[in-house]
Coordinates of N, CA and C in Angstrom, one line a residue:
Chain Y
S1 N 32.2 -36.0 12.9 CA 32.6 -36.2 11.3 C 31.5 -36.3 10.4
A2 N 31.5 -36.1 9.2 CA 30.6 -36.1 8.2 C 30.3 -37.4 7.4
V3 N 29.1 -37.8 7.4 CA 28.9 -39.2 6.6 C 28.1 -39.0 5.5
I4 N 28.8 -39.4 4.3 CA 28.6 -39.2 3.1 C 28.0 -40.4 2.4
S5 N 26.8 -40.2 1.7 CA 26.3 -41.5 0.9 C 26.0 -41.0 -0.5
Q6 N 26.6 -41.9 -1.3 CA 26.3 -41.6 -2.9 C 25.5 -42.5 -3.6
K7 N 24.7 -42.3 -4.5 CA 23.9 -43.4 -5.4 C 24.0 -42.8 -6.7
P8 N 24.3 -43.8 -7.7 CA 24.5 -45.2 -7.6 C 25.8 -45.6 -7.0
S9 N 26.1 -46.7 -6.4 CA 27.1 -47.2 -6.0 C 28.0 -47.5 -7.2
R10 N 27.6 -48.0 -8.2 CA 28.2 -48.3 -9.6 C 27.1 -48.5 -10.6
D11 N 27.7 -48.3 -11.8 CA 26.7 -48.5 -12.9 C 27.3 -48.8 -14.2
I12 N 26.8 -49.5 -15.2 CA 27.5 -49.7 -16.4 C 26.4 -48.9 -17.4
C13 N 27.1 -48.1 -18.2 CA 26.2 -47.2 -19.2 C 26.8 -47.4 -20.7
Q14 N 25.6 -47.1 -21.4 CA 26.2 -47.2 -23.0 C 26.8 -45.8 -23.3
R15 N 27.5 -45.9 -24.2 CA 28.2 -44.7 -24.8 C 27.1 -43.7 -25.3
G16 N 27.1 -42.3 -25.0 CA 26.2 -41.3 -25.5 C 25.1 -41.0 -24.5
T17 N 24.9 -41.7 -23.7 CA 23.8 -41.7 -22.4 C 24.6 -40.6 -21.4
S18 N 23.6 -40.2 -20.5 CA 24.1 -39.6 -19.2 C 23.9 -40.2 -18.1
L19 N 24.4 -39.9 -16.9 CA 24.1 -40.5 -15.6 C 24.3 -39.5 -14.6
T20 N 23.2 -39.4 -13.6 CA 23.3 -38.6 -12.6 C 23.7 -39.1 -11.3
I21 N 24.7 -38.6 -10.5 CA 25.0 -39.2 -9.3 C 24.6 -38.3 -8.2
Q22 N 24.3 -39.1 -7.2 CA 23.6 -38.4 -6.0 C 24.6 -38.4 -4.7
C23 N 24.7 -37.1 -4.2 CA 25.3 -37.5 -3.0 C 24.6 -36.6 -1.8
Q24 N 24.6 -37.4 -0.7 CA 23.7 -36.9 0.3 C 24.8 -36.8 1.8
V25 N 24.7 -35.7 2.5 CA 25.6 -35.5 3.4 C 24.9 -35.4 4.9
D26 N 25.2 -35.9 6.1 CA 24.3 -35.8 7.2 C 24.4 -34.6 7.7
S27 N 25.0 -33.6 7.3 CA 25.2 -32.4 8.1 C 25.3 -31.4 7.1
Q28 N 25.1 -30.1 7.3 CA 25.0 -28.8 6.5 C 26.4 -28.5 6.2
V29 N 26.7 -28.2 4.9 CA 28.1 -27.9 4.6 C 27.9 -26.8 3.6
T30 N 29.0 -25.9 3.5 CA 28.9 -24.9 2.7 C 29.3 -25.4 1.1
M31 N 30.5 -26.0 1.3 CA 31.2 -26.2 0.0 C 31.0 -28.0 -0.2
M32 N 30.8 -28.3 -1.3 CA 30.9 -29.9 -1.6 C 31.8 -30.0 -2.9
F33 N 32.5 -30.7 -3.0 CA 33.6 -31.2 -4.0 C 33.2 -32.5 -4.7
W34 N 33.4 -32.3 -6.1 CA 33.5 -33.7 -6.8 C 34.7 -34.0 -7.3
Y35 N 35.1 -35.3 -7.2 CA 36.3 -35.7 -7.9 C 36.2 -36.9 -8.8
R36 N 37.3 -36.8 -9.6 CA 37.3 -38.1 -10.5 C 38.6 -38.8 -10.2
Q37 N 38.6 -40.2 -10.0 CA 39.6 -41.1 -9.8 C 39.8 -42.0 -10.9
Q38 N 40.4 -42.0 -11.9 CA 40.7 -42.8 -13.1 C 41.5 -43.9 -12.7
P39 N 41.3 -45.1 -13.4 CA 41.9 -46.5 -12.8 C 43.4 -46.2 -12.5
G40 N 43.7 -46.7 -11.4 CA 45.3 -46.7 -11.1 C 45.7 -45.1 -10.8
Q41 N 45.0 -44.2 -10.7 CA 45.5 -42.9 -10.7 C 45.0 -42.1 -9.1
S42 N 45.3 -41.0 -8.9 CA 44.8 -40.4 -7.7 C 43.6 -39.5 -8.0
L43 N 43.1 -38.7 -7.2 CA 42.0 -38.0 -7.3 C 42.2 -36.7 -8.0
T44 N 41.1 -36.1 -9.0 CA 41.2 -35.0 -9.6 C 39.9 -34.3 -9.5
L45 N 40.2 -33.0 -8.9 CA 39.0 -32.3 -8.7 C 38.3 -31.7 -9.8
I46 N 37.0 -32.2 -10.1 CA 36.1 -31.7 -11.0 C 35.9 -30.4 -11.0
A47 N 35.0 -30.0 -9.8 CA 34.5 -28.7 -9.5 C 34.3 -28.8 -8.0
T48 N 33.9 -27.6 -7.6 CA 33.6 -27.1 -6.3 C 31.9 -26.7 -6.3
A49 N 31.1 -27.2 -5.5 CA 29.6 -26.9 -5.6 C 29.5 -26.2 -4.2
N50 N 29.0 -24.7 -4.5 CA 28.4 -24.2 -3.4 C 26.8 -23.8 -3.6
Q51 N 26.3 -24.0 -2.5 CA 24.8 -23.7 -2.2 C 24.3 -22.4 -2.6
G52 N 23.4 -22.3 -3.8 CA 22.8 -21.3 -3.9 C 23.8 -20.2 -5.3
S53 N 24.9 -21.0 -5.9 CA 25.6 -20.4 -6.9 C 26.2 -21.6 -7.8
E54 N 26.7 -20.9 -9.0 CA 27.0 -22.0 -9.9 C 28.2 -22.5 -9.3
A55 N 28.6 -23.7 -9.8 CA 29.8 -24.8 -9.3 C 30.9 -23.9 -10.1
T56 N 31.9 -24.1 -9.6 CA 33.4 -23.7 -10.2 C 34.1 -24.9 -10.5
Y57 N 34.5 -24.8 -11.8 CA 34.8 -25.9 -12.3 C 36.5 -25.9 -12.5
E58 N 37.2 -27.0 -12.5 CA 38.7 -27.1 -12.6 C 39.2 -27.1 -14.1
S59 N 40.4 -26.6 -14.4 CA 40.8 -26.7 -15.8 C 40.5 -28.1 -16.2
G60 N 40.0 -28.0 -17.5 CA 39.8 -29.2 -18.1 C 38.4 -30.1 -18.0
F61 N 37.7 -29.2 -17.0 CA 36.2 -29.8 -16.9 C 35.3 -28.5 -17.5
V62 N 34.2 -29.1 -17.9 CA 33.1 -27.9 -18.2 C 31.8 -28.2 -17.9
I63 N 30.9 -27.2 -17.6 CA 29.6 -27.6 -17.2 C 28.8 -28.3 -18.2
D64 N 28.9 -28.1 -19.4 CA 28.2 -28.8 -20.3 C 28.2 -30.4 -20.2
K65 N 29.5 -30.8 -20.0 CA 29.8 -32.2 -19.8 C 29.6 -32.8 -18.4
F66 N 29.7 -31.9 -17.4 CA 29.5 -32.3 -15.9 C 28.7 -31.2 -15.1
P67 N 27.2 -31.4 -15.5 CA 26.4 -30.2 -14.7 C 26.3 -30.6 -13.4
I68 N 26.4 -29.5 -12.2 CA 26.1 -29.9 -11.1 C 24.9 -29.1 -10.5
S69 N 24.3 -30.0 -9.6 CA 23.2 -29.0 -8.9 C 23.9 -29.0 -7.3
R70 N 23.1 -28.1 -6.9 CA 23.3 -27.9 -5.2 C 22.0 -27.3 -4.7
P71 N 20.9 -28.0 -4.5 CA 19.6 -27.2 -4.2 C 20.0 -27.1 -2.8
N72 N 20.4 -27.6 -1.9 CA 20.6 -27.3 -0.4 C 22.0 -27.8 0.2
L73 N 22.1 -27.5 1.3 CA 23.4 -27.6 2.0 C 23.6 -28.9 2.5
T74 N 22.9 -29.9 2.0 CA 23.1 -31.5 2.3 C 23.3 -32.2 1.1
F75 N 22.9 -31.8 0.0 CA 22.8 -32.5 -1.1 C 23.5 -32.0 -2.5
S76 N 23.9 -32.7 -3.2 CA 24.3 -32.3 -4.7 C 24.3 -33.4 -5.5
T77 N 24.2 -33.0 -7.0 CA 24.3 -34.0 -8.0 C 25.4 -33.9 -8.9
L78 N 25.9 -34.6 -9.5 CA 26.8 -34.6 -10.6 C 26.1 -35.3 -11.8
T79 N 26.3 -34.8 -13.0 CA 25.7 -35.5 -14.1 C 26.9 -35.6 -15.2
V80 N 27.2 -36.9 -15.5 CA 28.1 -37.0 -16.5 C 27.3 -37.2 -18.0
S81 N 27.7 -36.2 -18.8 CA 26.6 -36.1 -19.9 C 27.3 -36.6 -21.1
N82 N 26.8 -37.4 -22.2 CA 27.2 -37.7 -23.4 C 28.6 -38.6 -23.1
M83 N 28.1 -39.9 -22.4 CA 29.4 -40.4 -21.9 C 30.0 -41.3 -23.2
S84 N 31.4 -41.2 -22.9 CA 32.2 -42.2 -23.8 C 33.2 -43.0 -22.8
P85 N 33.8 -44.0 -23.3 CA 34.4 -45.1 -22.5 C 35.5 -44.2 -21.6
E86 N 35.9 -43.2 -22.0 CA 37.2 -42.6 -21.5 C 36.3 -41.8 -20.2
D87 N 35.2 -42.1 -19.8 CA 34.4 -41.3 -18.7 C 34.4 -42.5 -17.6
S88 N 34.8 -43.8 -18.1 CA 34.6 -44.7 -17.1 C 35.8 -44.5 -16.0
S89 N 35.2 -44.4 -14.7 CA 36.0 -43.8 -13.5 C 35.2 -44.1 -12.5
I90 N 35.8 -43.8 -11.1 CA 35.1 -43.4 -9.7 C 35.2 -42.2 -9.6
Y91 N 33.7 -41.7 -9.4 CA 33.3 -40.3 -9.1 C 33.1 -40.3 -7.4
L92 N 33.8 -39.5 -7.0 CA 33.6 -39.1 -5.4 C 33.3 -37.9 -5.1
C93 N 32.2 -37.9 -4.3 CA 31.6 -36.5 -3.6 C 32.5 -36.2 -2.4
S94 N 32.8 -35.1 -1.9 CA 33.6 -34.8 -0.8 C 33.1 -33.6 -0.1
V95 N 33.4 -33.5 1.3 CA 32.9 -32.3 1.9 C 34.1 -32.0 3.0
R96 N 34.5 -30.6 3.4 CA 35.3 -30.4 4.4 C 34.6 -29.8 5.6
Q97 N 35.3 -30.3 6.6 CA 34.7 -29.8 8.2 C 35.9 -29.5 8.6
A98 N 36.0 -28.5 9.4 CA 37.2 -28.0 10.1 C 38.4 -28.2 9.1
D99 N 39.5 -28.9 9.7 CA 40.5 -29.3 8.8 C 40.5 -30.7 8.1
T100 N 39.3 -31.2 8.3 CA 39.2 -32.5 7.7 C 38.4 -32.7 6.6
Q101 N 38.8 -33.5 5.7 CA 38.2 -33.7 4.3 C 37.5 -35.1 4.4
Y102 N 36.3 -35.1 4.1 CA 35.6 -36.6 4.1 C 35.3 -36.8 2.8
F103 N 35.2 -38.0 2.3 CA 34.7 -38.6 1.0 C 33.6 -39.5 1.1
G104 N 32.7 -39.5 0.0 CA 31.7 -40.6 0.0 C 32.5 -41.8 -0.5
P105 N 31.7 -42.9 -0.7 CA 32.1 -44.3 -1.0 C 32.5 -44.1 -2.5
G106 N 32.0 -43.3 -3.3 CA 32.3 -43.3 -4.8 C 31.4 -44.0 -5.4
T107 N 31.3 -43.5 -6.8 CA 30.5 -44.3 -7.7 C 31.2 -44.7 -9.0
R108 N 31.2 -46.1 -9.1 CA 32.1 -46.5 -10.1 C 31.4 -46.8 -11.4
L109 N 31.7 -46.0 -12.2 CA 31.1 -46.0 -13.6 C 32.0 -46.6 -14.6
T110 N 31.3 -47.3 -15.3 CA 31.8 -48.0 -16.6 C 31.0 -47.6 -17.7
V111 N 31.6 -47.2 -18.8 CA 30.9 -46.9 -20.1 C 31.3 -47.8 -20.9
L112 N 30.4 -48.4 -21.7 CA 30.7 -49.5 -22.9 C 30.7 -48.9 -24.2
Chain V
K1 N 54.4 -32.0 -13.8 CA 55.1 -32.7 -12.6 C 54.2 -32.4 -11.3
N2 N 53.5 -33.5 -10.8 CA 52.8 -33.7 -9.5 C 53.6 -32.6 -8.5
Q3 N 52.8 -31.9 -7.8 CA 53.7 -31.1 -6.7 C 53.6 -32.1 -5.3
V4 N 52.9 -33.1 -5.5 CA 53.1 -34.3 -4.3 C 53.5 -35.4 -4.8
E5 N 54.6 -35.8 -4.5 CA 55.3 -37.2 -4.9 C 55.4 -38.2 -3.9
Q6 N 54.8 -39.3 -4.1 CA 54.9 -40.5 -3.2 C 55.7 -41.6 -3.6
S7 N 56.3 -42.2 -2.7 CA 57.2 -43.3 -3.0 C 57.0 -44.5 -1.9
P8 N 57.2 -45.8 -2.0 CA 57.4 -46.1 -3.4 C 55.7 -46.2 -3.8
Q9 N 55.7 -46.5 -5.2 CA 54.6 -46.5 -5.9 C 53.6 -47.9 -5.6
S10 N 54.4 -48.9 -5.2 CA 53.7 -50.2 -4.4 C 54.7 -50.8 -3.6
L11 N 54.0 -51.3 -2.7 CA 55.0 -52.1 -1.6 C 54.1 -53.5 -1.2
I12 N 54.9 -54.4 -1.1 CA 54.5 -55.8 -0.8 C 55.2 -56.2 0.7
I13 N 54.6 -56.5 1.7 CA 55.1 -56.6 3.1 C 54.6 -57.9 3.7
L14 N 55.2 -58.5 4.5 CA 54.5 -59.7 5.1 C 53.8 -59.2 6.4
E15 N 52.7 -59.8 6.7 CA 51.9 -59.5 8.0 C 52.9 -59.4 9.2
G16 N 52.7 -58.3 10.0 CA 53.4 -58.2 11.1 C 54.6 -57.3 11.1
K17 N 55.1 -57.2 9.7 CA 56.2 -56.3 9.6 C 55.8 -54.8 9.7
N18 N 56.8 -53.9 9.7 CA 56.8 -52.5 9.8 C 56.8 -52.1 8.2
C19 N 56.5 -50.9 8.0 CA 56.6 -50.4 6.7 C 56.6 -48.7 6.9
T20 N 57.1 -48.1 5.9 CA 57.2 -46.7 5.8 C 57.1 -46.1 4.4
L21 N 55.9 -45.2 4.5 CA 55.7 -44.6 3.0 C 56.1 -43.1 3.0
Q22 N 56.8 -42.6 1.9 CA 57.0 -41.5 1.9 C 56.2 -40.5 1.0
C23 N 56.3 -39.1 1.3 CA 55.5 -38.0 0.6 C 56.4 -36.8 0.6
N24 N 56.8 -36.5 -0.5 CA 57.6 -35.2 -0.9 C 56.6 -34.2 -1.5
Y25 N 56.8 -32.9 -1.1 CA 55.8 -31.9 -1.6 C 56.4 -30.7 -2.1
T26 N 55.8 -30.0 -2.9 CA 56.5 -28.8 -3.2 C 55.5 -27.6 -3.4
V27 N 54.3 -27.9 -2.9 CA 53.2 -27.1 -2.6 C 53.5 -26.0 -1.8
S28 N 53.0 -24.9 -2.2 CA 53.4 -23.7 -1.3 C 52.2 -22.6 -1.4
P29 N 51.8 -21.8 -0.7 CA 52.0 -21.9 1.0 C 51.3 -23.0 1.6
F30 N 51.8 -23.6 2.5 CA 51.3 -25.0 3.2 C 50.5 -24.7 4.3
S31 N 49.4 -25.4 4.1 CA 48.4 -25.3 5.3 C 48.4 -26.4 6.1
N32 N 48.2 -27.6 5.6 CA 48.3 -28.9 6.2 C 48.6 -30.0 5.3
L33 N 48.9 -31.2 6.0 CA 49.2 -32.5 5.1 C 48.5 -33.4 5.7
R34 N 47.6 -34.4 5.0 CA 46.8 -35.4 5.3 C 47.3 -36.6 4.7
W35 N 47.1 -37.7 5.4 CA 47.3 -39.1 5.0 C 45.8 -39.8 5.0
Y36 N 45.6 -40.1 3.9 CA 44.1 -41.0 3.7 C 44.5 -42.6 3.4
K37 N 43.7 -43.5 3.8 CA 43.7 -44.8 3.4 C 42.6 -45.1 2.4
Q38 N 42.8 -45.7 1.2 CA 41.6 -45.9 0.3 C 41.6 -47.4 0.2
D39 N 40.9 -48.1 0.6 CA 40.5 -49.5 0.3 C 40.0 -49.7 -1.0
T40 N 40.0 -50.9 -1.8 CA 39.9 -50.8 -3.1 C 38.3 -50.8 -3.2
G41 N 37.7 -49.9 -4.1 CA 36.5 -49.7 -4.3 C 35.6 -48.8 -3.3
R42 N 36.4 -48.1 -2.5 CA 35.9 -47.4 -1.6 C 36.6 -45.8 -1.5
G43 N 35.8 -44.9 -0.9 CA 36.5 -43.6 -0.6 C 37.5 -43.6 0.1
P44 N 38.2 -42.4 0.0 CA 39.6 -42.5 1.2 C 39.0 -42.1 2.6
V45 N 39.7 -42.5 3.7 CA 39.1 -42.2 4.9 C 40.6 -41.6 5.4
S46 N 40.4 -40.4 6.2 CA 41.3 -39.8 6.9 C 42.0 -40.7 7.9
L47 N 43.3 -40.5 7.9 CA 44.1 -41.4 9.0 C 44.8 -40.3 10.0
T48 N 45.4 -39.4 9.3 CA 46.4 -38.2 10.1 C 46.1 -37.0 9.5
I49 N 46.2 -35.7 10.2 CA 46.4 -34.6 9.5 C 47.3 -33.6 10.5
M50 N 48.2 -33.1 9.7 CA 49.2 -32.3 10.6 C 49.3 -31.0 9.9
T51 N 49.4 -29.8 10.6 CA 49.6 -28.6 10.4 C 51.1 -28.3 10.3
F52 N 51.5 -27.1 10.0 CA 53.0 -26.5 10.0 C 53.6 -26.7 11.0
S53 N 53.0 -26.6 12.2 CA 53.8 -26.7 13.5 C 54.0 -27.9 14.1
E54 N 53.3 -28.8 13.3 CA 53.4 -30.4 14.0 C 54.2 -31.2 13.3
N55 N 55.1 -32.2 14.0 CA 56.0 -33.0 13.2 C 55.7 -34.4 13.6
T56 N 54.7 -34.9 14.3 CA 54.2 -36.1 14.3 C 52.9 -36.3 15.0
K57 N 52.2 -37.2 14.3 CA 50.6 -37.5 14.7 C 50.6 -38.9 14.6
S58 N 49.9 -39.5 15.6 CA 49.7 -40.9 15.7 C 48.1 -41.3 15.6
N59 N 48.0 -42.4 15.1 CA 46.6 -42.8 15.0 C 46.4 -44.5 15.0
G60 N 46.7 -45.0 16.1 CA 46.8 -46.2 16.3 C 48.4 -46.8 15.9
R61 N 48.0 -47.9 14.9 CA 49.5 -48.3 14.4 C 50.0 -47.4 13.3
Y62 N 49.2 -46.0 13.1 CA 49.7 -45.4 12.0 C 50.6 -44.1 12.7
T63 N 51.6 -43.8 12.4 CA 52.3 -42.6 12.8 C 52.8 -41.9 11.5
A64 N 52.0 -40.6 11.7 CA 52.9 -39.9 10.3 C 53.9 -38.7 11.0
T65 N 54.8 -38.4 10.1 CA 55.8 -37.3 10.5 C 56.0 -36.4 9.4
L66 N 56.3 -35.3 9.9 CA 56.1 -34.0 9.0 C 57.4 -33.1 8.9
D67 N 58.2 -32.9 8.2 CA 59.5 -32.0 8.3 C 59.0 -30.8 7.3
A68 N 58.6 -29.7 7.7 CA 58.2 -28.4 6.8 C 59.2 -28.2 6.3
D69 N 60.4 -28.0 6.9 CA 61.6 -27.5 6.2 C 62.1 -28.1 5.0
T70 N 61.9 -29.4 5.2 CA 62.5 -30.2 3.9 C 61.3 -30.6 3.1
K71 N 60.1 -30.2 3.4 CA 58.9 -30.5 2.7 C 58.7 -32.1 2.6
Q72 N 59.0 -32.9 3.5 CA 58.8 -34.3 3.5 C 57.9 -34.8 4.6
S73 N 57.0 -35.9 4.2 CA 56.4 -36.5 5.1 C 56.4 -38.0 5.2
S74 N 56.3 -38.7 6.2 CA 56.2 -40.1 6.0 C 55.0 -40.6 6.9
L75 N 54.7 -41.9 6.5 CA 53.6 -42.5 7.2 C 54.4 -43.9 7.5
H76 N 54.2 -44.3 8.8 CA 55.0 -45.3 9.5 C 53.6 -46.4 9.7
I77 N 53.8 -47.3 9.5 CA 52.6 -48.4 9.8 C 53.3 -49.6 10.7
T78 N 52.9 -49.8 12.0 CA 53.5 -50.7 12.8 C 52.8 -51.9 12.7
A79 N 53.5 -53.2 13.0 CA 52.9 -54.4 13.0 C 51.6 -54.7 11.9
S80 N 51.9 -54.7 10.6 CA 50.8 -54.6 9.7 C 50.0 -55.9 10.0
Q81 N 48.8 -55.5 9.4 CA 47.9 -56.3 9.4 C 47.2 -56.7 7.9
L82 N 46.6 -57.8 7.6 CA 46.0 -57.9 6.3 C 45.2 -56.6 5.7
S83 N 44.3 -56.4 6.8 CA 43.5 -55.3 6.6 C 44.1 -53.8 6.1
D84 N 45.5 -54.0 6.3 CA 46.1 -52.7 6.1 C 46.5 -52.5 4.4
S85 N 46.0 -53.6 3.8 CA 46.3 -53.6 2.3 C 45.4 -52.8 1.6
A86 N 46.0 -51.4 1.0 CA 45.2 -50.5 0.6 C 46.0 -49.3 -0.1
S87 N 45.1 -48.6 -0.6 CA 46.0 -47.4 -1.2 C 46.2 -46.1 -0.1
Y88 N 47.3 -45.7 0.1 CA 47.7 -44.6 1.0 C 48.1 -43.3 0.2
I89 N 47.1 -42.4 0.6 CA 47.3 -41.2 -0.5 C 47.7 -40.0 0.5
C90 N 48.5 -39.4 0.2 CA 49.2 -38.0 0.8 C 48.6 -36.9 0.0
V91 N 48.1 -35.9 1.0 CA 47.2 -34.8 0.5 C 47.9 -33.6 1.2
V92 N 48.1 -32.5 0.2 CA 48.7 -31.3 0.8 C 47.5 -30.0 0.4
S93 N 47.4 -29.4 1.6 CA 46.4 -28.1 1.3 C 47.2 -26.7 1.3
V94 N 46.3 -26.0 0.4 CA 47.1 -24.7 0.6 C 46.5 -23.7 1.4
N95 N 47.1 -22.8 2.2 CA 46.5 -21.9 3.1 C 45.1 -21.5 2.7
N96 N 44.1 -21.7 3.5 CA 42.9 -20.9 3.5 C 42.3 -21.2 2.3
A97 N 42.6 -21.8 1.1 CA 42.2 -21.6 -0.1 C 41.4 -22.8 -0.2
G98 N 41.5 -24.0 0.4 CA 40.6 -24.8 0.1 C 41.1 -25.8 -0.9
K99 N 42.2 -25.7 -1.6 CA 42.8 -26.2 -2.6 C 43.5 -27.3 -1.9
S100 N 43.3 -28.5 -2.4 CA 44.2 -29.7 -2.2 C 45.0 -30.3 -3.3
T101 N 46.3 -30.9 -3.2 CA 47.1 -31.4 -4.2 C 47.1 -33.0 -3.6
F102 N 46.8 -33.8 -4.5 CA 46.7 -35.2 -3.9 C 47.9 -36.0 -4.9
G103 N 48.6 -36.8 -3.9 CA 49.6 -37.7 -4.6 C 49.1 -38.7 -5.2
D104 N 49.7 -39.5 -6.1 CA 49.3 -40.6 -6.6 C 49.2 -41.8 -5.8
G105 N 49.5 -41.7 -4.6 CA 49.0 -43.0 -3.7 C 50.4 -44.0 -3.7
T106 N 50.4 -44.7 -2.7 CA 51.3 -46.1 -2.7 C 50.4 -47.0 -2.2
T107 N 50.3 -48.1 -3.2 CA 49.5 -49.4 -2.9 C 50.4 -50.2 -2.2
L108 N 49.9 -50.6 -1.0 CA 50.4 -51.3 0.2 C 49.5 -52.8 -0.1
T109 N 50.5 -53.8 -0.1 CA 49.6 -55.2 -0.1 C 50.5 -55.8 1.2
V110 N 49.7 -56.3 2.0 CA 50.1 -57.2 3.4 C 49.8 -58.6 3.0
K111 N 50.8 -59.6 2.9 CA 50.6 -60.8 2.7 C 50.5 -61.8 4.0
P112 N 49.9 -62.8 4.1 CA 50.0 -63.5 5.3 C 51.4 -64.4 5.3

């Protein structure tokens, strides 16, 4: 199984600032996924990050708002840019190995 | 309309009792169906995964069933414990595309 860690685990940020979330996996994976989980809701896929290429964003999410880096097969970052209170959410990193999808512990973001 | 519908939205049971959570889906073509447990403030953890040809899968006190004809799945929890209090999420994946559709989850509360 894959073990995923995220940093920070939580943060409180001011409107208009940006936050970069780090995701580290204990094994090499081709695809990494970034999800958002708003309060009381299920997970929504933001983008898929492949090493060596640009991330693929889902409808409603754009690179300028959520830039992603994928410098190697075990690491990725998601930046939430120019934050507003509507960005308050849990952000989760995920990878897939065989048929199982593993999730990180999440980063709880509160924007004031 | 979400292609993965879970019911009930929330459920309260007494410790030691059994319960069954439902998941109906319209996602097609179907690759696999997974049940996750998400503790408050944590990332989802996989409980079971079933492919088209499987109709039951157990993981300790958790037993998942799948009827691919009617596109229904259930998660049965036996002899519930306080630690079972969590959100249970049903996730359906499309064939080989890597895309997953998440249900909104059922919030289970087990009371002493």
